[in-house]
CSV table of C-alpha atoms and ligand atoms in Angstrom, one decimal:
chain,number,residue,atom,x,y,z
N,1,MET,CA,-86.4,6.0,-94.0
N,2,ILE,CA,-86.6,5.0,-90.4
N,3,PRO,CA,-89.3,2.3,-90.1
N,4,TRP,CA,-90.9,3.2,-86.9
N,5,THR,CA,-92.0,6.8,-87.5
N,6,LEU,CA,-95.5,7.6,-86.5
N,7,GLY,CA,-95.4,10.7,-88.5
N,8,LEU,CA,-96.5,13.0,-85.7
N,9,GLY,CA,-94.9,16.0,-87.3
N,10,SER,CA,-96.9,18.7,-85.5
N,11,TRP,CA,-98.8,19.4,-82.4
N,12,ASP,CA,-102.0,19.4,-84.4
N,13,PHE,CA,-102.8,15.9,-83.4
N,14,ASP,CA,-104.4,14.0,-86.2
N,15,LEU,CA,-106.2,11.1,-84.7
N,16,ASP,CA,-107.0,9.5,-88.0
N,17,HIS,CA,-103.4,9.5,-89.0
N,18,PHE,CA,-102.3,8.2,-85.6
N,19,THR,CA,-104.7,5.3,-85.8
N,20,LYS,CA,-103.6,4.4,-89.3
N,21,ALA,CA,-100.0,4.4,-88.2
N,22,LEU,CA,-100.7,2.1,-85.2
N,23,THR,CA,-102.7,-0.2,-87.4
N,24,HIS,CA,-99.8,-0.4,-89.9
N,25,MET,CA,-97.4,-1.2,-87.0
N,26,ALA,CA,-99.7,-3.9,-85.8
N,27,SER,CA,-100.2,-5.4,-89.2
N,28,THR,CA,-96.5,-5.5,-90.1
N,29,GLY,CA,-95.9,-7.5,-86.9
N,30,SER,CA,-92.4,-6.0,-86.7
N,31,SER,CA,-91.0,-5.1,-83.3
N,32,PHE,CA,-88.9,-2.6,-85.3
N,33,SER,CA,-92.0,-0.6,-85.8
N,34,ALA,CA,-91.5,1.1,-82.4
N,35,PRO,CA,-88.6,3.5,-81.7
N,36,PRO,CA,-85.7,1.8,-79.8
N,37,PHE,CA,-86.2,3.8,-76.6
N,38,GLN,CA,-89.8,2.6,-76.3
N,39,GLY,CA,-91.2,-0.3,-74.4
N,40,ILE,CA,-89.7,-3.1,-72.2
N,41,ALA,CA,-86.2,-4.2,-73.1
N,42,THR,CA,-85.9,-7.7,-74.5
N,43,PHE,CA,-82.9,-8.9,-76.5
N,44,GLY,CA,-83.2,-7.5,-80.0
N,45,ARG,CA,-86.8,-6.7,-79.2
N,46,CYS,CA,-87.6,-10.4,-79.6
N,47,PRO,CA,-90.8,-11.5,-77.8
N,48,HIS,CA,-90.4,-12.5,-74.2
N,49,THR,CA,-91.9,-15.9,-73.8
N,50,ARG,CA,-91.2,-19.3,-72.4
N,51,VAL,CA,-93.2,-21.1,-75.0
N,52,LEU,CA,-90.6,-23.0,-77.0
N,53,LYS,CA,-92.7,-24.5,-79.8
N,54,GLY,CA,-91.3,-23.6,-83.2
N,55,VAL,CA,-88.5,-21.5,-81.6
N,56,ASP,CA,-85.1,-21.7,-83.4
N,57,VAL,CA,-83.1,-19.7,-80.9
N,58,ALA,CA,-83.7,-18.7,-77.2
N,59,ILE,CA,-81.7,-15.9,-75.6
N,60,LEU,CA,-81.3,-16.6,-71.9
N,61,GLY,CA,-79.9,-14.3,-69.1
N,62,VAL,CA,-78.0,-15.5,-66.1
N,63,PRO,CA,-77.7,-12.6,-63.7
N,64,PHE,CA,-75.2,-14.3,-61.4
N,65,ASP,CA,-71.8,-13.0,-60.1
N,66,SER,CA,-71.3,-14.7,-56.8
N,67,THR,CA,-67.9,-16.4,-57.5
N,68,VAL,CA,-65.8,-13.6,-59.0
N,69,SER,CA,-62.2,-13.2,-57.9
N,70,TYR,CA,-62.1,-9.4,-58.0
N,71,ARG,CA,-64.8,-6.8,-58.6
N,72,SER,CA,-68.5,-7.8,-59.0
N,73,GLY,CA,-71.3,-6.5,-61.0
N,74,THR,CA,-72.0,-9.0,-63.8
N,75,ARG,CA,-75.3,-9.8,-62.3
N,76,PHE,CA,-76.4,-6.6,-64.1
N,77,GLY,CA,-74.9,-7.8,-67.4
N,78,PRO,CA,-78.0,-9.4,-69.0
N,79,ARG,CA,-80.1,-6.4,-68.4
N,80,ALA,CA,-77.5,-4.0,-69.7
N,81,ILE,CA,-76.9,-6.1,-72.8
N,82,ARG,CA,-80.7,-6.3,-73.5
N,83,GLU,CA,-81.0,-2.5,-73.2
N,84,GLN,CA,-78.1,-1.9,-75.6
N,85,SER,CA,-79.5,-4.5,-78.0
N,86,LEU,CA,-82.5,-2.3,-78.7
N,87,LEU,CA,-80.5,-0.5,-81.4
N,88,LEU,CA,-79.6,-3.6,-83.4
N,89,TRP,CA,-81.5,-2.7,-86.5
N,90,GLY,CA,-81.6,-6.3,-87.7
N,91,TYR,CA,-79.5,-6.7,-90.8
N,92,ASN,CA,-75.9,-7.9,-90.6
N,93,ASN,CA,-74.2,-6.3,-93.5
N,94,ALA,CA,-70.9,-8.2,-93.0
N,95,LEU,CA,-72.5,-11.6,-93.1
N,96,GLY,CA,-75.4,-10.6,-95.4
N,97,VAL,CA,-78.2,-12.0,-93.2
N,98,ALA,CA,-81.2,-10.7,-91.2
N,99,PRO,CA,-81.2,-13.1,-88.2
N,100,PHE,CA,-84.4,-11.9,-86.6
N,101,GLU,CA,-86.2,-12.5,-89.9
N,102,GLN,CA,-84.4,-15.7,-90.7
N,103,LEU,CA,-85.0,-17.3,-87.3
N,104,SER,CA,-87.7,-17.5,-84.8
N,105,ALA,CA,-85.9,-16.0,-81.9
N,106,ILE,CA,-87.2,-15.4,-78.4
N,107,ASP,CA,-86.0,-13.8,-75.2
N,108,PHE,CA,-86.6,-16.5,-72.6
N,109,GLY,CA,-85.8,-14.2,-69.7
N,110,ASP,CA,-83.5,-15.1,-66.9
N,111,VAL,CA,-82.5,-18.2,-64.9
N,112,ASP,CA,-83.8,-18.1,-61.3
N,113,VAL,CA,-80.4,-17.6,-59.6
N,114,ILE,CA,-79.7,-17.9,-55.9
N,115,PRO,CA,-76.8,-15.6,-55.2
N,116,VAL,CA,-75.8,-17.3,-52.0
N,117,ASP,CA,-75.7,-20.8,-53.5
N,118,VAL,CA,-73.4,-21.6,-56.4
N,119,SER,CA,-74.4,-25.2,-56.8
N,120,ALA,CA,-78.2,-24.5,-56.7
N,121,THR,CA,-77.7,-21.8,-59.2
N,122,HIS,CA,-75.6,-24.1,-61.4
N,123,ARG,CA,-78.4,-26.7,-61.2
N,124,ALA,CA,-81.0,-24.1,-62.2
N,125,ILE,CA,-78.8,-23.0,-65.2
N,126,GLU,CA,-78.4,-26.6,-66.4
N,127,LEU,CA,-82.1,-27.4,-66.0
N,128,THR,CA,-83.2,-24.3,-67.8
N,129,ALA,CA,-80.7,-24.9,-70.6
N,130,LYS,CA,-81.8,-28.5,-70.8
N,131,THR,CA,-85.5,-27.4,-71.2
N,132,ILE,CA,-84.6,-25.2,-74.1
N,133,LEU,CA,-82.3,-27.7,-75.8
N,134,ASP,CA,-84.7,-30.6,-75.4
N,135,ALA,CA,-87.4,-28.5,-77.2
N,136,GLY,CA,-85.0,-28.4,-80.2
N,137,SER,CA,-84.0,-24.7,-79.8
N,138,ARG,CA,-80.5,-23.3,-79.9
N,139,LEU,CA,-79.4,-21.3,-76.9
N,140,ILE,CA,-77.4,-18.0,-76.6
N,141,THR,CA,-76.7,-17.2,-72.9
N,142,LEU,CA,-75.8,-13.8,-71.5
N,143,GLY,CA,-73.9,-13.8,-68.2
N,144,GLY,CA,-73.2,-13.3,-65.5
N,145,GLU,CA,-69.7,-14.5,-64.7
N,146,HIS,CA,-67.8,-17.3,-66.2
N,147,SER,CA,-68.7,-20.0,-63.7
N,148,ILE,CA,-72.0,-20.3,-65.6
N,149,SER,CA,-70.3,-22.0,-68.5
N,150,LEU,CA,-69.9,-25.2,-66.6
N,151,PRO,CA,-73.6,-26.0,-66.3
N,152,LEU,CA,-74.2,-24.7,-69.8
N,153,LEU,CA,-71.5,-27.1,-71.1
N,154,ARG,CA,-73.1,-29.9,-69.1
N,155,ALA,CA,-76.5,-29.3,-70.7
N,156,HIS,CA,-75.1,-29.0,-74.3
N,157,ALA,CA,-72.8,-32.1,-73.8
N,158,ALA,CA,-75.9,-34.1,-72.8
N,159,VAL,CA,-77.2,-33.5,-76.3
N,160,HIS,CA,-74.0,-33.4,-78.4
N,161,GLY,CA,-71.4,-35.4,-76.3
N,162,PRO,CA,-68.0,-33.9,-75.7
N,163,MET,CA,-67.7,-30.7,-77.8
N,164,ALA,CA,-65.0,-28.7,-79.4
N,165,VAL,CA,-64.8,-25.4,-77.6
N,166,VAL,CA,-63.6,-22.0,-78.7
N,167,HIS,CA,-63.0,-20.0,-75.6
N,168,PHE,CA,-62.2,-16.3,-75.9
N,169,ASP,CA,-60.7,-14.9,-72.7
N,170,ALA,CA,-57.8,-13.1,-71.1
N,171,HIS,CA,-57.6,-15.9,-68.6
N,172,PRO,CA,-57.4,-19.7,-69.0
N,173,ASP,CA,-60.0,-20.3,-66.2
N,174,THR,CA,-58.4,-23.7,-65.5
N,175,TRP,CA,-57.4,-23.2,-61.8
N,176,ASP,CA,-58.2,-26.2,-59.6
N,177,GLU,CA,-59.4,-24.3,-56.6
N,178,GLU,CA,-59.6,-20.5,-56.4
N,179,TYR,CA,-60.2,-20.7,-52.7
N,180,PRO,CA,-58.9,-23.8,-50.9
N,181,GLY,CA,-61.7,-26.5,-50.8
N,182,TYR,CA,-64.0,-24.7,-53.3
N,183,LYS,CA,-64.0,-26.2,-56.8
N,184,PHE,CA,-66.6,-23.9,-58.5
N,185,SER,CA,-65.7,-20.3,-59.3
N,186,HIS,CA,-65.2,-18.2,-62.4
N,187,GLY,CA,-61.5,-19.2,-62.3
N,188,THR,CA,-62.2,-22.9,-62.6
N,189,PRO,CA,-65.0,-23.8,-65.0
N,190,PHE,CA,-62.9,-25.3,-67.8
N,191,ARG,CA,-60.8,-27.6,-65.6
N,192,ARG,CA,-64.1,-28.9,-64.2
N,193,ALA,CA,-65.6,-29.3,-67.7
N,194,ILE,CA,-62.5,-31.2,-68.8
N,195,GLU,CA,-62.6,-33.5,-65.7
N,196,GLU,CA,-66.3,-34.1,-66.5
N,197,GLY,CA,-65.5,-35.1,-70.1
N,198,LEU,CA,-67.6,-32.3,-71.5
N,199,ILE,CA,-64.9,-30.9,-73.8
N,200,ASP,CA,-63.2,-32.7,-76.7
N,201,THR,CA,-59.7,-31.6,-75.7
N,202,SER,CA,-58.3,-32.4,-79.1
N,203,ALA,CA,-60.2,-29.3,-80.2
N,204,TYR,CA,-60.2,-26.9,-77.3
N,205,PHE,CA,-58.9,-23.4,-78.2
N,206,GLN,CA,-58.2,-20.6,-75.8
N,207,ILE,CA,-57.8,-17.3,-77.6
N,208,GLY,CA,-56.7,-13.9,-76.2
N,209,ILE,CA,-55.0,-15.1,-73.1
N,210,ARG,CA,-52.6,-12.6,-71.5
N,211,GLY,CA,-51.7,-10.6,-68.4
N,212,PRO,CA,-49.6,-11.3,-65.4
N,213,THR,CA,-50.1,-14.5,-63.4
N,214,ALA,CA,-48.6,-15.8,-60.2
N,215,GLY,CA,-46.2,-17.8,-62.3
N,216,PRO,CA,-45.8,-19.8,-65.5
N,217,GLN,CA,-47.8,-22.6,-64.1
N,218,ASP,CA,-51.3,-21.1,-65.0
N,219,TYR,CA,-50.6,-21.4,-68.7
N,220,GLU,CA,-48.7,-24.7,-68.4
N,221,ASP,CA,-51.6,-26.3,-66.5
N,222,ALA,CA,-54.1,-25.2,-69.1
N,223,LYS,CA,-52.0,-26.6,-71.9
N,224,GLN,CA,-51.5,-29.9,-70.0
N,225,LEU,CA,-55.2,-30.2,-69.6
N,226,GLY,CA,-55.4,-30.0,-73.4
N,227,ALA,CA,-56.0,-26.3,-74.3
N,228,GLN,CA,-54.5,-25.1,-77.5
N,229,MET,CA,-53.6,-21.6,-76.3
N,230,LEU,CA,-53.5,-18.7,-78.8
N,231,VAL,CA,-52.4,-15.8,-76.6
N,232,ALA,CA,-53.2,-12.2,-77.4
N,233,ASP,CA,-49.7,-11.8,-78.7
N,234,ASP,CA,-50.4,-14.6,-81.3
N,235,VAL,CA,-53.5,-12.7,-82.5
N,236,HIS,CA,-51.6,-9.4,-82.7
N,237,SER,CA,-48.5,-10.8,-84.4
N,238,ARG,CA,-50.0,-13.4,-86.7
N,239,GLY,CA,-53.3,-11.6,-87.5
N,240,VAL,CA,-56.9,-12.8,-87.4
N,241,PRO,CA,-56.9,-14.8,-90.8
N,242,SER,CA,-54.0,-17.0,-89.6
N,243,ILE,CA,-55.6,-17.7,-86.3
N,244,LEU,CA,-58.9,-18.5,-87.9
N,245,SER,CA,-57.4,-20.9,-90.4
N,246,GLU,CA,-55.7,-22.9,-87.7
N,247,VAL,CA,-58.9,-23.0,-85.6
N,248,ARG,CA,-61.2,-23.9,-88.5
N,249,GLN,CA,-58.9,-26.7,-89.7
N,250,CYS,CA,-59.0,-28.3,-86.3
N,251,LEU,CA,-62.7,-27.9,-85.7
N,252,GLY,CA,-63.9,-29.3,-89.0
N,253,SER,CA,-67.4,-30.6,-88.6
N,254,ARG,CA,-67.2,-31.3,-84.8
N,255,PRO,CA,-70.0,-29.9,-82.7
N,256,THR,CA,-68.5,-26.7,-81.3
N,257,TYR,CA,-69.5,-24.5,-78.3
N,258,VAL,CA,-68.3,-20.9,-78.2
N,259,THR,CA,-67.7,-19.2,-74.9
N,260,LEU,CA,-66.8,-15.5,-74.9
N,261,ASP,CA,-65.5,-13.7,-71.8
N,262,ILE,CA,-65.7,-10.1,-72.7
N,263,ASP,CA,-62.3,-9.5,-71.0
N,264,ALA,CA,-60.7,-11.1,-74.1
N,265,VAL,CA,-61.2,-7.6,-75.5
N,266,ASP,CA,-59.0,-4.8,-74.4
N,267,PRO,CA,-60.3,-2.6,-71.6
N,268,ALA,CA,-60.0,0.3,-74.0
N,269,TYR,CA,-63.0,-1.2,-75.8
N,270,ALA,CA,-64.5,-3.2,-72.9
N,271,PRO,CA,-63.8,-1.5,-69.6
N,272,GLY,CA,-67.0,-2.9,-68.0
N,273,THR,CA,-65.6,-6.2,-66.7
N,274,GLY,CA,-64.4,-7.6,-63.4
N,275,THR,CA,-60.8,-8.6,-64.1
N,276,PRO,CA,-59.5,-6.4,-67.0
N,277,GLU,CA,-56.1,-7.1,-68.6
N,278,VAL,CA,-54.3,-4.6,-70.9
N,279,GLY,CA,-53.1,-5.6,-74.4
N,280,GLY,CA,-56.2,-7.4,-75.5
N,281,LEU,CA,-58.1,-7.7,-78.7
N,282,THR,CA,-59.8,-4.8,-80.4
N,283,SER,CA,-63.6,-4.8,-80.8
N,284,TYR,CA,-62.9,-5.2,-84.6
N,285,GLN,CA,-60.7,-8.2,-84.1
N,286,ILE,CA,-63.3,-10.0,-81.9
N,287,LEU,CA,-66.0,-9.3,-84.5
N,288,GLN,CA,-63.7,-10.7,-87.2
N,289,LEU,CA,-62.9,-13.8,-85.1
N,290,ILE,CA,-66.6,-14.5,-84.5
N,291,ARG,CA,-67.6,-13.9,-88.1
N,292,GLY,CA,-64.8,-16.2,-89.1
N,293,LEU,CA,-66.6,-19.2,-87.4
N,294,ARG,CA,-69.3,-19.1,-90.1
N,295,GLY,CA,-70.2,-22.5,-91.5
N,296,LEU,CA,-68.9,-24.5,-88.6
N,297,ASN,CA,-71.1,-26.9,-86.6
N,298,LEU,CA,-71.9,-24.3,-83.9
N,299,VAL,CA,-74.1,-25.8,-81.2
N,300,GLY,CA,-74.1,-23.1,-78.4
N,301,PHE,CA,-72.9,-19.8,-77.3
N,302,ASP,CA,-72.4,-17.8,-74.1
N,303,LEU,CA,-71.2,-14.3,-73.5
N,304,VAL,CA,-70.0,-13.5,-70.0
N,305,GLU,CA,-68.4,-11.1,-67.7
N,306,VAL,CA,-70.0,-7.8,-68.8
N,307,SER,CA,-70.1,-5.7,-65.6
N,308,PRO,CA,-72.2,-2.6,-66.0
N,309,PRO,CA,-71.0,-0.8,-62.8
N,310,TYR,CA,-67.6,-0.4,-64.6
N,311,ASP,CA,-69.1,0.6,-67.9
N,312,PRO,CA,-70.1,4.2,-67.6
N,313,SER,CA,-70.7,4.9,-71.3
N,314,GLN,CA,-72.2,1.4,-71.9
N,315,ILE,CA,-69.6,0.6,-74.6
N,316,THR,CA,-69.0,-2.9,-73.1
N,317,ALA,CA,-72.7,-3.7,-73.1
N,318,ILE,CA,-73.0,-2.3,-76.7
N,319,LEU,CA,-70.2,-4.6,-77.7
N,320,GLY,CA,-71.8,-7.5,-75.9
N,321,ALA,CA,-75.1,-6.9,-77.6
N,322,ASN,CA,-73.4,-6.8,-81.0
N,323,LEU,CA,-71.4,-10.0,-80.3
N,324,ALA,CA,-74.6,-11.8,-79.4
N,325,PHE,CA,-76.1,-10.5,-82.6
N,326,GLU,CA,-73.1,-12.0,-84.5
N,327,PHE,CA,-73.8,-15.3,-82.8
N,328,LEU,CA,-77.4,-15.1,-83.9
N,329,SER,CA,-76.3,-14.2,-87.4
N,330,LEU,CA,-74.0,-17.4,-87.5
N,331,LEU,CA,-77.0,-19.5,-86.5
N,332,ALA,CA,-79.2,-17.8,-89.2
N,333,LEU,CA,-76.5,-18.5,-91.9
N,334,LYS,CA,-76.5,-22.1,-90.7
N,335,SER,CA,-80.3,-22.4,-90.9
N,336,ARG,CA,-80.0,-21.0,-94.5
N,337,GLY,CA,-77.6,-23.8,-95.3
N,338,HIS,CA,-74.5,-21.8,-95.6
P,401,MN,MN1,-61.4,-13.5,-68.1
P,402,MN,MN1,-63.3,-16.2,-68.1
């Protein structure tokens, strides 16, 4: 039975029945007692609040896309992902966990971004993330483009020190300067993070890398900086279990941050992104890869580069919402001691 039915089966409006149904919905306290198309969209229908007392996980939006190298639109990502998250019914069958029940999760809303000022926006992201982490909550951030990972890594590293990083992407994002003289863009965050000592480069994986580059130097630079690169070909030829076993063996109990650029997934499954590359992961492979991180010491997550203007049937935002749900599920398993 669907849990939200009001039972209004006919036009003979039964006020008594209606009142009882509303009272039942209020008394169960479940946000799933309303149909998914009703109300204001928060992630997973979690309460929108900035009160962090007792909160296990905060979902944070960063509607920022000012540094992209090609087509823009990821400023609309958090809103689209929230909307598509309304249909997450709440139980993760693959992992056997109900994260919205297991955890106290909130939708913190969005960072106050300043589209014309990258460094001011990065400062706002770092401060907002710090506020959440200092309150003892975990953070799942929805972008926005990939430059936002740098301030997020800064905030998490301030708590955990240099972290292992699992970075899903079609691109290494380790350029030095995308535009001469400009160090901060969505093509540079992981070089900056390594320079700043935020990443434990003995445990930094890039997974899903592919596509044409200007030359072999892009990949060589990333590897020289310390990235262990598992290109999309590796995932396809070796299979997900082999990739996971290599990654898990290296990560062990290290604090691990997960950053997921949706363009790691093939544009057949995730067309709504700014710099798509063919030959990527399937939506099933990315689900398996995320679920395969269960039990690790996961300290933070971001999901970036969903660009709704290129997502006419919302499949990219649907995938984004489900991947964020998988992140939440991993945290719920962890809180249960698995
Ligand atoms: Mn990318
Ligand atoms: Mn990226």
